[in-house]
CSV table of C-alpha atoms in Angstrom, one decimal:
chain,number,residue,atom,x,y,z
R,19,UNK,CA,-31.0,-8.2,-52.2
R,20,UNK,CA,-31.5,-4.6,-51.0
R,21,UNK,CA,-30.3,-1.8,-53.3
R,22,UNK,CA,-30.1,2.0,-53.1
R,23,UNK,CA,-28.6,4.5,-55.5
R,24,UNK,CA,-25.1,5.7,-54.5
R,25,UNK,CA,-25.8,9.3,-55.5
R,26,UNK,CA,-29.0,9.3,-53.6
R,27,UNK,CA,-27.4,7.8,-50.5
R,28,UNK,CA,-24.5,10.3,-50.8
R,29,UNK,CA,-26.9,13.2,-51.1
R,30,UNK,CA,-28.9,12.1,-48.0
R,31,UNK,CA,-25.8,11.7,-45.9
R,32,UNK,CA,-24.4,15.0,-47.0
R,33,UNK,CA,-27.6,16.8,-46.1
R,34,UNK,CA,-27.6,15.1,-42.7
R,35,UNK,CA,-24.0,16.1,-42.1
R,36,UNK,CA,-24.8,19.7,-42.9
R,37,UNK,CA,-27.2,19.6,-40.0
R,38,UNK,CA,-24.6,18.1,-37.7
R,39,UNK,CA,-26.1,14.6,-38.0
R,40,UNK,CA,-23.9,11.5,-38.8
R,41,UNK,CA,-26.0,8.3,-38.6
R,42,UNK,CA,-24.3,5.1,-37.6
R,43,UNK,CA,-26.8,3.0,-39.6
R,44,UNK,CA,-28.8,3.6,-42.8
R,45,UNK,CA,-31.6,1.1,-42.8
R,46,UNK,CA,-35.2,0.6,-44.1
R,47,UNK,CA,-38.2,0.5,-41.8
R,48,UNK,CA,-40.4,-0.7,-44.6
R,49,UNK,CA,-38.2,-3.8,-45.0
R,50,UNK,CA,-38.5,-4.6,-41.3
R,51,UNK,CA,-42.3,-4.3,-41.6
R,52,UNK,CA,-42.4,-6.4,-44.7
R,53,UNK,CA,-40.2,-9.1,-43.1
R,54,UNK,CA,-42.3,-9.1,-40.0
R,55,UNK,CA,-45.5,-9.8,-42.0
R,56,UNK,CA,-43.9,-11.7,-44.9
R,57,UNK,CA,-46.1,-13.4,-47.4
R,58,UNK,CA,-45.3,-14.0,-51.1
R,59,UNK,CA,-48.5,-12.4,-52.4
R,60,UNK,CA,-47.7,-9.2,-50.4
R,61,UNK,CA,-44.0,-9.1,-51.4
R,62,UNK,CA,-44.3,-6.4,-54.0
R,63,UNK,CA,-47.0,-4.4,-52.3
R,64,UNK,CA,-45.8,-1.0,-51.1
R,65,UNK,CA,-45.7,-0.6,-47.3
R,66,UNK,CA,-47.4,2.4,-45.8
R,67,UNK,CA,-46.6,3.2,-42.2
R,68,UNK,CA,-48.2,5.6,-39.8
R,69,UNK,CA,-46.0,7.8,-37.7
R,70,UNK,CA,-46.5,5.9,-34.4
R,71,UNK,CA,-45.7,2.6,-36.2
R,72,UNK,CA,-42.6,4.1,-37.8
R,73,UNK,CA,-41.4,5.3,-34.4
R,74,UNK,CA,-41.8,1.8,-32.9
R,75,UNK,CA,-40.1,0.2,-35.8
R,76,UNK,CA,-37.3,2.7,-35.6
R,77,UNK,CA,-36.7,1.8,-31.9
R,78,UNK,CA,-36.4,-1.8,-32.8
R,79,UNK,CA,-34.1,-1.1,-35.8
R,80,UNK,CA,-31.8,1.0,-33.6
R,81,UNK,CA,-31.5,-1.9,-31.1
R,82,UNK,CA,-31.0,-4.6,-33.8
R,83,UNK,CA,-30.8,-3.4,-37.4
R,84,UNK,CA,-31.7,-6.0,-40.0
R,85,UNK,CA,-29.6,-4.1,-42.6
R,86,UNK,CA,-27.0,-1.4,-42.8
R,87,UNK,CA,-26.4,0.4,-46.0
R,88,UNK,CA,-23.5,2.4,-44.6
R,89,UNK,CA,-20.8,0.3,-46.0
R,90,UNK,CA,-17.7,0.7,-48.1
R,91,UNK,CA,-17.2,4.4,-49.0
R,92,UNK,CA,-20.2,5.3,-47.0
R,93,UNK,CA,-19.2,3.5,-43.8
R,94,UNK,CA,-19.5,5.3,-40.5
R,95,UNK,CA,-16.0,6.2,-39.3
R,96,UNK,CA,-16.6,9.0,-36.8
R,97,UNK,CA,-16.0,6.7,-33.7
R,98,UNK,CA,-13.0,5.1,-35.4
R,99,UNK,CA,-11.5,8.5,-36.2
R,100,UNK,CA,-12.3,9.7,-32.6
R,101,UNK,CA,-10.6,6.6,-31.2
R,102,UNK,CA,-7.6,7.1,-33.5
R,103,UNK,CA,-7.3,10.8,-32.5
R,104,UNK,CA,-7.6,9.8,-28.8
R,105,UNK,CA,-4.9,7.1,-29.3
R,106,UNK,CA,-2.6,9.7,-31.0
R,107,UNK,CA,-3.1,12.2,-28.1
R,108,UNK,CA,-2.5,9.4,-25.6
R,109,UNK,CA,0.7,8.3,-27.4
R,110,UNK,CA,1.9,12.0,-27.5
R,111,UNK,CA,1.2,12.3,-23.8
R,112,UNK,CA,3.0,9.0,-23.0
R,113,UNK,CA,6.1,10.2,-25.0
R,114,UNK,CA,6.0,13.5,-23.2
R,115,UNK,CA,5.8,11.8,-19.8
R,116,UNK,CA,8.7,9.5,-20.7
R,117,UNK,CA,10.7,12.5,-21.8
R,118,UNK,CA,10.0,14.3,-18.6
R,119,UNK,CA,10.8,11.2,-16.5
R,120,UNK,CA,14.0,10.6,-18.5
R,121,UNK,CA,15.0,14.3,-18.0
R,122,UNK,CA,14.3,14.1,-14.3
R,123,UNK,CA,16.4,10.9,-14.0
R,124,UNK,CA,19.2,12.4,-16.0
R,125,UNK,CA,19.2,15.6,-13.8
R,126,UNK,CA,19.3,13.5,-10.7
R,127,UNK,CA,22.2,11.4,-12.1
R,128,UNK,CA,24.2,14.5,-13.0
R,129,UNK,CA,23.4,16.0,-9.5
R,130,UNK,CA,24.5,12.8,-7.8
R,131,UNK,CA,27.7,12.7,-9.8
R,132,UNK,CA,28.5,16.3,-8.9
R,133,UNK,CA,27.8,15.6,-5.2
R,134,UNK,CA,29.9,12.5,-5.4
R,135,UNK,CA,32.8,14.4,-6.9
R,136,UNK,CA,32.4,17.1,-4.3
R,137,UNK,CA,32.5,14.5,-1.5
R,138,UNK,CA,35.5,12.8,-3.0
R,139,UNK,CA,37.3,16.1,-3.2
R,140,UNK,CA,36.5,17.0,0.4
R,141,UNK,CA,37.7,13.5,1.6
R,142,UNK,CA,41.0,14.0,-0.3
R,143,UNK,CA,41.4,17.5,1.2
R,144,UNK,CA,40.8,16.2,4.8
R,145,UNK,CA,43.1,13.2,4.2
R,146,UNK,CA,45.9,15.4,2.9
R,147,UNK,CA,45.5,17.6,6.0
R,148,UNK,CA,45.7,14.5,8.3
R,149,UNK,CA,48.7,13.0,6.5
R,150,UNK,CA,50.5,15.9,4.8
R,151,UNK,CA,53.6,13.8,4.2
R,152,UNK,CA,51.8,11.2,2.2
R,153,UNK,CA,52.2,11.7,-1.6
R,154,UNK,CA,50.9,8.6,-3.2
R,155,UNK,CA,47.1,8.9,-2.6
R,156,UNK,CA,45.1,6.4,-4.7
R,157,UNK,CA,42.1,5.5,-2.5
R,158,UNK,CA,41.6,7.8,0.4
R,159,UNK,CA,39.1,5.6,2.2
R,160,UNK,CA,41.1,2.4,1.8
R,161,UNK,CA,44.3,4.1,3.0
R,162,UNK,CA,42.5,5.8,5.9
R,163,UNK,CA,41.3,2.3,7.0
R,164,UNK,CA,44.8,1.1,6.8
R,165,UNK,CA,46.0,3.9,9.0
R,166,UNK,CA,43.2,3.1,11.5
R,167,UNK,CA,44.2,-0.5,11.5
R,168,UNK,CA,47.8,0.5,12.3
R,169,UNK,CA,46.6,2.6,15.2
R,170,UNK,CA,44.5,-0.2,16.5
R,171,UNK,CA,47.5,-2.6,16.4
R,172,UNK,CA,49.5,0.0,18.4
R,173,UNK,CA,46.6,0.8,20.8
R,174,UNK,CA,48.0,-1.3,23.7
R,175,UNK,CA,51.2,0.7,23.5
R,176,UNK,CA,49.4,3.9,24.5
R,177,UNK,CA,47.0,2.3,27.1
R,178,UNK,CA,48.2,2.9,30.7
R,179,UNK,CA,50.8,5.6,29.8
R,180,UNK,CA,50.7,8.4,32.3
R,181,UNK,CA,53.2,10.9,30.8
R,182,UNK,CA,51.9,13.8,32.8
R,183,UNK,CA,52.4,11.8,36.0
R,184,UNK,CA,56.0,11.0,35.0
R,185,UNK,CA,56.8,14.6,34.4
R,186,UNK,CA,55.3,15.5,37.7
R,187,UNK,CA,57.3,12.9,39.6
R,188,UNK,CA,60.6,14.0,37.9
R,189,UNK,CA,59.9,17.6,38.7
R,190,UNK,CA,59.6,16.7,42.4
R,191,UNK,CA,63.0,15.0,42.6
R,192,UNK,CA,66.1,16.9,43.4
R,193,UNK,CA,68.4,16.5,40.4
R,194,UNK,CA,71.3,18.8,41.0
R,195,UNK,CA,73.6,18.9,37.9
R,196,UNK,CA,71.4,16.4,36.0
R,197,UNK,CA,69.9,17.5,32.7
R,198,UNK,CA,67.5,15.4,30.6
R,199,UNK,CA,67.9,15.3,26.8
R,200,UNK,CA,65.2,12.7,26.1
R,201,UNK,CA,62.3,11.1,28.1
R,202,UNK,CA,60.5,8.1,26.8
R,203,UNK,CA,57.6,6.1,28.3
R,204,UNK,CA,55.6,3.1,27.2
R,205,UNK,CA,53.2,0.8,29.0
R,206,UNK,CA,56.0,-1.3,30.6
R,207,UNK,CA,59.0,1.1,31.2
R,208,UNK,CA,60.4,4.5,31.1
R,209,UNK,CA,63.8,5.6,29.7
R,210,UNK,CA,65.7,8.7,30.7
R,211,UNK,CA,68.6,10.0,28.7
R,212,UNK,CA,70.7,13.0,29.7
R,213,UNK,CA,73.9,14.2,31.1
R,214,UNK,CA,75.5,15.2,34.4
R,215,UNK,CA,78.7,16.7,35.7
R,216,UNK,CA,79.9,13.4,37.2
R,217,UNK,CA,79.0,9.7,37.6
R,218,UNK,CA,78.3,10.2,41.3
R,219,UNK,CA,75.5,12.7,40.5
R,220,UNK,CA,74.0,10.2,38.2
R,221,UNK,CA,74.1,7.5,40.9
R,222,UNK,CA,72.5,9.9,43.4
R,223,UNK,CA,69.7,10.6,41.0
R,224,UNK,CA,69.3,6.9,40.4
R,225,UNK,CA,68.8,6.3,44.1
R,226,UNK,CA,66.1,9.0,44.3
R,227,UNK,CA,64.3,7.3,41.4
R,228,UNK,CA,64.4,4.0,43.4
R,229,UNK,CA,61.9,5.5,45.8
R,230,UNK,CA,59.4,6.0,43.0
R,231,UNK,CA,60.0,3.2,40.5
R,232,UNK,CA,61.0,-0.5,40.4
R,233,UNK,CA,64.0,-1.9,38.7
R,234,UNK,CA,65.8,1.4,38.2
R,235,UNK,CA,69.1,0.7,36.3
R,236,UNK,CA,71.8,2.8,34.8
R,237,UNK,CA,71.8,1.2,31.4
R,238,UNK,CA,74.7,3.2,30.0
R,239,UNK,CA,77.1,6.0,31.0
R,240,UNK,CA,80.0,7.5,29.1
R,241,UNK,CA,82.0,10.8,28.8
R,242,UNK,CA,81.0,13.4,26.3
R,243,UNK,CA,83.2,15.7,24.3
R,244,UNK,CA,82.5,18.5,26.7
R,245,UNK,CA,83.7,16.4,29.7
R,246,UNK,CA,80.2,15.7,31.1
R,247,UNK,CA,78.9,12.2,31.7
R,248,UNK,CA,76.1,11.0,29.3
R,249,UNK,CA,73.7,8.4,30.8
R,250,UNK,CA,70.7,6.2,30.1
R,251,UNK,CA,68.5,5.2,33.0
R,252,UNK,CA,65.7,2.7,32.7
R,253,UNK,CA,62.9,1.9,35.2
R,254,UNK,CA,59.8,-0.2,35.4
R,255,UNK,CA,56.4,0.1,37.1
R,256,UNK,CA,55.7,2.8,39.7
R,257,UNK,CA,56.0,1.6,43.3
């Protein structure tokens, strides 16, 4: 067994630390020499080493020490403490990074919610301008799609309607004493409602319409409270 006085080892280590030296191992070069040339008769003979021999043995001992007396309370801990400190710093940095990332995500979520609320408010505003009479607004997008669907279903009603052409044709016809109260047109027919001083004037106007449209018919005629004749004329496709 190899022994060394605690106080002596403590004193040596303290002196080395005061010089900024903290050895990883405390070993014995003489022991390496003795074990290298071990014989029982020479076991208790002191080992005397020259400087060059000590340097060579020290190199071997650094590479592969045969004994290390830095154990227990004298154990070398600088690397462990450095590693612990590094781990603590790393942990703090990781926590900081996580906090920064979480804050960034939170800010983006808040921003997205605010933008979403602004978009929803703008959609509702535009919807109310499009449909001012509608009061029960629950889901603007769904209700807008419903309105679009209704328009698509009625699309064929508007296709082929030439209202401007109808007004132009009527303006070119002589209609003495005939006044229109209502003019309606769809894809298949036109309907004219109005009044005239007499039934004969209505019939004359009907004959003029015959030159422009097919199937012109006086669908209804009756006297008004003012003594005029109210009429309804229908016609189909243009000639």
